mmCIF file of C-alpha atoms in Angstrom:
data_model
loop_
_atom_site.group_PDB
_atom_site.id
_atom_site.type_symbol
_atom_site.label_atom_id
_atom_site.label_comp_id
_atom_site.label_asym_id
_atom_site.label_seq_id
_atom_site.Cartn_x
_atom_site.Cartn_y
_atom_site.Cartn_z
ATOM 1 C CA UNK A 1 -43.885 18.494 4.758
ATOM 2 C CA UNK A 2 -42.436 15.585 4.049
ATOM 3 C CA UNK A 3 -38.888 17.443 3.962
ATOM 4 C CA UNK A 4 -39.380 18.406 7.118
ATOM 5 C CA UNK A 5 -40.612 14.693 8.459
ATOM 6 C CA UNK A 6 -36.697 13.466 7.176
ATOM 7 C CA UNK A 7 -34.957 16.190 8.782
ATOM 8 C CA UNK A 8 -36.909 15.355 12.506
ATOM 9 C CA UNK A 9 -35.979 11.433 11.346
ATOM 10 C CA UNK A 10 -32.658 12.397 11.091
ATOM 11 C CA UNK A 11 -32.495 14.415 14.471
ATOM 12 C CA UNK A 12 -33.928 11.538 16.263
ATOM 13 C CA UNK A 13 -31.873 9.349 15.069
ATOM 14 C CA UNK A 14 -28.876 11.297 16.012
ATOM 15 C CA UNK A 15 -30.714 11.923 19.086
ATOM 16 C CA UNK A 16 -30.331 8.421 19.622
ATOM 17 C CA UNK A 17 -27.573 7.398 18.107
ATOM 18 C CA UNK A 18 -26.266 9.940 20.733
ATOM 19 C CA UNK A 19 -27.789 8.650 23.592
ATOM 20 C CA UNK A 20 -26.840 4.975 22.760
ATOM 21 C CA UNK A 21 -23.261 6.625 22.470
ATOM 22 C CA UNK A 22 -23.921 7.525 26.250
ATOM 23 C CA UNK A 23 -24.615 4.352 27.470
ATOM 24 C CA UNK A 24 -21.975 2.630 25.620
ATOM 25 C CA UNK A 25 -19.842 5.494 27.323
ATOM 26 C CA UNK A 26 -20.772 5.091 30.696
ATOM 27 C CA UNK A 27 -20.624 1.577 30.454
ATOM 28 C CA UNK A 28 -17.101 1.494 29.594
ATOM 29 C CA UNK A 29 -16.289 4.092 32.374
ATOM 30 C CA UNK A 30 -18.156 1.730 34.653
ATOM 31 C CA UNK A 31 -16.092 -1.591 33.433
ATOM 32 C CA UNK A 32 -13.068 0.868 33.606
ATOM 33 C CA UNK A 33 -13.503 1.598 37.323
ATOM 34 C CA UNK A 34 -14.280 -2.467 38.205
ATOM 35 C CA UNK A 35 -11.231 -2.962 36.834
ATOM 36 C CA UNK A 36 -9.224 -0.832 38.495
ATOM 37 C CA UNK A 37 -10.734 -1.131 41.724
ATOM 38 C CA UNK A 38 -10.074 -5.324 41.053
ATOM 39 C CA UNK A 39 -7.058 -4.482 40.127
ATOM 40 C CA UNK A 40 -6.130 -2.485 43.193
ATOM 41 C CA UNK A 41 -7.413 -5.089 45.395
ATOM 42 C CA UNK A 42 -5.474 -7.390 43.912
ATOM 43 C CA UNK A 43 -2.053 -5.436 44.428
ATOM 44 C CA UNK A 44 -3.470 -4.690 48.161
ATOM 45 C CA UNK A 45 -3.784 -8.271 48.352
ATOM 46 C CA UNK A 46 -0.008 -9.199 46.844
ATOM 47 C CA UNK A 47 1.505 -7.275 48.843
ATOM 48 C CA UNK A 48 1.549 -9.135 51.424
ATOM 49 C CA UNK A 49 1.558 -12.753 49.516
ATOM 50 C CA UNK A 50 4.303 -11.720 46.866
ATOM 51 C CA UNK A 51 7.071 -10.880 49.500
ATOM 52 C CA UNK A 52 6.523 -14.579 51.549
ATOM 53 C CA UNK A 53 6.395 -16.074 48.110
ATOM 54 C CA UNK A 54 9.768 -15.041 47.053
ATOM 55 C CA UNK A 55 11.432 -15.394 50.543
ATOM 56 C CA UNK A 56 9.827 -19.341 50.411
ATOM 57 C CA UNK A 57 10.719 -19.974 46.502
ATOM 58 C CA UNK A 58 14.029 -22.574 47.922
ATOM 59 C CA UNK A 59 11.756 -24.450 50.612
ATOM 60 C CA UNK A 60 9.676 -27.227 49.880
ATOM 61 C CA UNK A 61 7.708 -29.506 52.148
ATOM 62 C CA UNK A 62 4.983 -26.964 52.585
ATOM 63 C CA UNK A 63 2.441 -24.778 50.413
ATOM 64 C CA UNK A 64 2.231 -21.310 51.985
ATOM 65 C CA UNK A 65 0.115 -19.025 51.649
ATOM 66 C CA UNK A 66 -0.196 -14.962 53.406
ATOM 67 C CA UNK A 67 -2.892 -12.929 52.290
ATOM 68 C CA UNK A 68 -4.923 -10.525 54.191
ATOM 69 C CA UNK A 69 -7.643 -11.298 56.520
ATOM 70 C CA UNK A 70 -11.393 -10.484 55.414
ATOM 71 C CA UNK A 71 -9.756 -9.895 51.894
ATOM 72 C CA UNK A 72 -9.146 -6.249 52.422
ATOM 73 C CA UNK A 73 -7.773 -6.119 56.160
ATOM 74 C CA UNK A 74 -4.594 -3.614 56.166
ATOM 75 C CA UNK A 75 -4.291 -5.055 60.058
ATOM 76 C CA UNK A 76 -4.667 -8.484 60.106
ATOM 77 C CA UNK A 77 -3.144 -10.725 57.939
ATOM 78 C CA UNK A 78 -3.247 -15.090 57.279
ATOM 79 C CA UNK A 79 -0.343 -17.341 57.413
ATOM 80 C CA UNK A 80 -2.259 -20.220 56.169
ATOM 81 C CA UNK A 81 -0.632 -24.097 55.482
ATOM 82 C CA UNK A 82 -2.675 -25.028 52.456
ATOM 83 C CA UNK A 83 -0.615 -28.428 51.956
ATOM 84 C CA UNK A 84 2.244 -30.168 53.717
ATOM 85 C CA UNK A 85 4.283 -33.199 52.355
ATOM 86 C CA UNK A 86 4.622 -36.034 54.406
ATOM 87 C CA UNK A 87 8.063 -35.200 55.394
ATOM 88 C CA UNK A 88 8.090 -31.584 56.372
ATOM 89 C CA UNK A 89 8.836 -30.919 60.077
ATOM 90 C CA UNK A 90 7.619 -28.847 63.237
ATOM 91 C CA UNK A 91 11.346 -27.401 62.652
ATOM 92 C CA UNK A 92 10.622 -26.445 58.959
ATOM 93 C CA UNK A 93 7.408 -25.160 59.715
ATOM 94 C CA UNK A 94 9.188 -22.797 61.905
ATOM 95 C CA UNK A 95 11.606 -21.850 59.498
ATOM 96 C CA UNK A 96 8.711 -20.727 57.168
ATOM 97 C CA UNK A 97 7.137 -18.641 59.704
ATOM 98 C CA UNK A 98 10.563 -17.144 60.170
ATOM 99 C CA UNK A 99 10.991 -16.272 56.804
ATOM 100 C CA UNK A 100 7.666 -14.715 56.645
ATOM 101 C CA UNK A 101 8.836 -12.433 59.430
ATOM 102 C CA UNK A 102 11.584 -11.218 57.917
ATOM 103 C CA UNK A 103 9.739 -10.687 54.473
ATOM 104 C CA UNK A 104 7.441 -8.791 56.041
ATOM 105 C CA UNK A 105 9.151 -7.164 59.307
ATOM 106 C CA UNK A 106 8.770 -3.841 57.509
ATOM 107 C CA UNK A 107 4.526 -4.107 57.302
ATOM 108 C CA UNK A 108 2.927 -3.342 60.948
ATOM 109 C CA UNK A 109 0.146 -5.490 61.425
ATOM 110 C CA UNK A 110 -2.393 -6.068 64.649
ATOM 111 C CA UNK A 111 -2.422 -10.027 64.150
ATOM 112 C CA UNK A 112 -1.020 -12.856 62.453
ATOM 113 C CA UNK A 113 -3.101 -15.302 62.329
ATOM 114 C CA UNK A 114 -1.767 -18.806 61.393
ATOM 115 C CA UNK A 115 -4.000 -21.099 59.548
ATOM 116 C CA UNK A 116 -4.511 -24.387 58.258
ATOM 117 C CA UNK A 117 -5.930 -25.262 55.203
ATOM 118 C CA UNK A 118 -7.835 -22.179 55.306
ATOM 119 C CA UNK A 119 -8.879 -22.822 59.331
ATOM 120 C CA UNK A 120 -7.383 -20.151 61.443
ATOM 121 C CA UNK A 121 -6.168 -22.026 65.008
ATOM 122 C CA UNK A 122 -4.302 -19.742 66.255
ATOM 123 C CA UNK A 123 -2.847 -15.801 66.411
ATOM 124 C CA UNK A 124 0.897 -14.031 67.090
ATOM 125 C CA UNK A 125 0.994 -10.430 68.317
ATOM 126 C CA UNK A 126 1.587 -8.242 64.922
ATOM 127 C CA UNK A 127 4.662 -6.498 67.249
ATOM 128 C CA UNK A 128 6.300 -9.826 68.146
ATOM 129 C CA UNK A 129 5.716 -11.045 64.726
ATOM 130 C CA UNK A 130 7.621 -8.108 63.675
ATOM 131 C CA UNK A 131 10.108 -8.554 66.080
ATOM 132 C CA UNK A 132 10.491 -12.207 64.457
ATOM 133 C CA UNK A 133 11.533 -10.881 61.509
ATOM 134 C CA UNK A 134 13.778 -8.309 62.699
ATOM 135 C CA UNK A 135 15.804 -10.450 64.906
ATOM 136 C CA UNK A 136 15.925 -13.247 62.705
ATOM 137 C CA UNK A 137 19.039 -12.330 61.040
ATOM 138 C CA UNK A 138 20.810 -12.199 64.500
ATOM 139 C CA UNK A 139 18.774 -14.110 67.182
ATOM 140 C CA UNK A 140 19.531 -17.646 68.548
ATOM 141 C CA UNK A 141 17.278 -19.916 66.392
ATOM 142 C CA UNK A 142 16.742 -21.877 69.747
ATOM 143 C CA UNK A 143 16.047 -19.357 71.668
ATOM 144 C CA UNK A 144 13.427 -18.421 69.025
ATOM 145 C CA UNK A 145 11.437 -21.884 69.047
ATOM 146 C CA UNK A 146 12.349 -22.251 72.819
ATOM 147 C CA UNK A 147 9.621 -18.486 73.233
ATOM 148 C CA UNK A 148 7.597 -19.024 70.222
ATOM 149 C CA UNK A 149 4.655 -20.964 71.999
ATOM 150 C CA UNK A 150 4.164 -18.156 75.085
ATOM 151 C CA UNK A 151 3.251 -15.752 72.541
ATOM 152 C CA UNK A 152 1.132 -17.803 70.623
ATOM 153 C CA UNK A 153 -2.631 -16.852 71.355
ATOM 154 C CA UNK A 154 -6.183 -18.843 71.243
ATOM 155 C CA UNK A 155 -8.591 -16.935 68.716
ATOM 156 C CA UNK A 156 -10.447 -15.748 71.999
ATOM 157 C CA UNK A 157 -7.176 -14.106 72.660
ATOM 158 C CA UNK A 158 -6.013 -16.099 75.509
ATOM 159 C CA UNK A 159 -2.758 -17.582 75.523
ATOM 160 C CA UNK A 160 -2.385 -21.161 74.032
ATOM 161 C CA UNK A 161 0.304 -21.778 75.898
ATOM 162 C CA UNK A 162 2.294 -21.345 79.660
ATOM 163 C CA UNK A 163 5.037 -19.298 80.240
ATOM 164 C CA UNK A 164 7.901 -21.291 82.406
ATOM 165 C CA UNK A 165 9.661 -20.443 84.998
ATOM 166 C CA UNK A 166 12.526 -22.385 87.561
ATOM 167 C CA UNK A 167 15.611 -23.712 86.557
ATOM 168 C CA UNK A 168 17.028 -23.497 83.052
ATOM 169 C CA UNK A 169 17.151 -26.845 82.111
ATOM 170 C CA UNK A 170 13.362 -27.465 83.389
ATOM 171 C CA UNK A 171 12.156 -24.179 82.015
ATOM 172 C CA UNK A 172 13.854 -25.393 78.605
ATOM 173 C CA UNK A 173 12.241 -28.695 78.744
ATOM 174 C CA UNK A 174 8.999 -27.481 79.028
ATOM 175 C CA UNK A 175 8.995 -24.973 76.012
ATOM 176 C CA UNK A 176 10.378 -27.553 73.758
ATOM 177 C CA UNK A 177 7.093 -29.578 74.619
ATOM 178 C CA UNK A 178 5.077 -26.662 73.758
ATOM 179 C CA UNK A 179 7.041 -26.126 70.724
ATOM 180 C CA UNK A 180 6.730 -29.748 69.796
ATOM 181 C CA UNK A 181 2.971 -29.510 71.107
ATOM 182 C CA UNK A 182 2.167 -26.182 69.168
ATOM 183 C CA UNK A 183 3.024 -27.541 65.857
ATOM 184 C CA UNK A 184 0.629 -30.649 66.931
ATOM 185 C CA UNK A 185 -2.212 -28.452 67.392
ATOM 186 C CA UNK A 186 -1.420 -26.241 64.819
ATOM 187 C CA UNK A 187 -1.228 -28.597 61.976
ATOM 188 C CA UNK A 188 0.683 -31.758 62.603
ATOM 189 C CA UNK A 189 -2.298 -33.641 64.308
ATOM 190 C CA UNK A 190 -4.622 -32.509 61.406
ATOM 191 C CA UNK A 191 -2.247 -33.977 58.662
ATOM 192 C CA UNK A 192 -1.504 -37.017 60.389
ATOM 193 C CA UNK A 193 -5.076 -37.960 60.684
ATOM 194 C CA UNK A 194 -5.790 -37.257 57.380
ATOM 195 C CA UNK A 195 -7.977 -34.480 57.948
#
């Protein structure tokens, strides 16, 4: 009897030395899969940040950073100003942007929005953000800051700014005050009054 009482010891405890081998199993399957899906998330997320990262390593005067909107958006992505140096420009600001176009002119997205400090203001067209970076390489930097603000849209989707028309040398003058008037409401007014 008492033989017998050891051996059904012995099968319950590798009865549950068995099941606690189970749970220790599923357990690491389960921290297995949170890390890969983290991990994936996180490459979803670089892609986008890592190629704007190393096209803006030589410019200073700004912080930058793209990631995706909502954190997993494939259509949508940020171009957020996180920090700006006293000195940096409406005309380096652009150059950024630029930059970030070609970087990503390959990606199709729905919307760029631009940000800052987190705050979204404003969105481009994915399409004519692409475009941005395509023609970059090629296109009149002028003519590029000159168009910039008739494509730039209110979050309710409205446009922020005119389009111009008339003679050349009015029509001129008035995009340069949107482009000048743009990077006010974008950012500019927000870092000169501290905010």
């Amino acid at each position: 009897m008492g033989e017998q009482m050891q051996i059904e010891e012995e099968r319950g405890t590798v009865h549950n030395n068995a099941a606690g081998l189970a749970k220790v199993k599923n357990l690491f399957l389960l921290f297995l899969l949170v890390a890969v899906l983290a991990t994936a998330i996180w490459l979803f997320r670089g892609s986008v940040g890592w190629p704007v990262a190393s096209a803006l390593e030589d410019e200073n005067g700004a912080k930058i950073s793209v990631y995706r909107n909502d954190f997993i958006s494939t259509s949508e992505i940020v171009f957020d100003i996180v920090d700006v140096d006293y000195a940096e420009s409406p005309l380096g600001m652009t150059r950024k942007l630029l930059k970030a176009a070609d970087a990503l002119k390959e990606h199709n997205f729905e919307r760029v929005f631009l940000a800052h400090r987190g705050e979204k203001k404003f969105y481009l067209d994915g399409y004519y953000f692409q475009r941005l970076g395509r023609e970059r390489s090629w296109q009149n930097p002028i003519y590029t800051i000159r168009t910039l603000p008739e494509n730039v849209m209110r979050l309710d989707g409205s446009p922020a700014y005119g389009s111009w028309t008339g003679g050349w040398i009015g029509v001129m003058g008035r995009q340069l005050e949107d482009a000048n008037q743009f990077h006010r409401d974008w950012w500019l007014s927000d870092e000169i009054s501290g905010s």
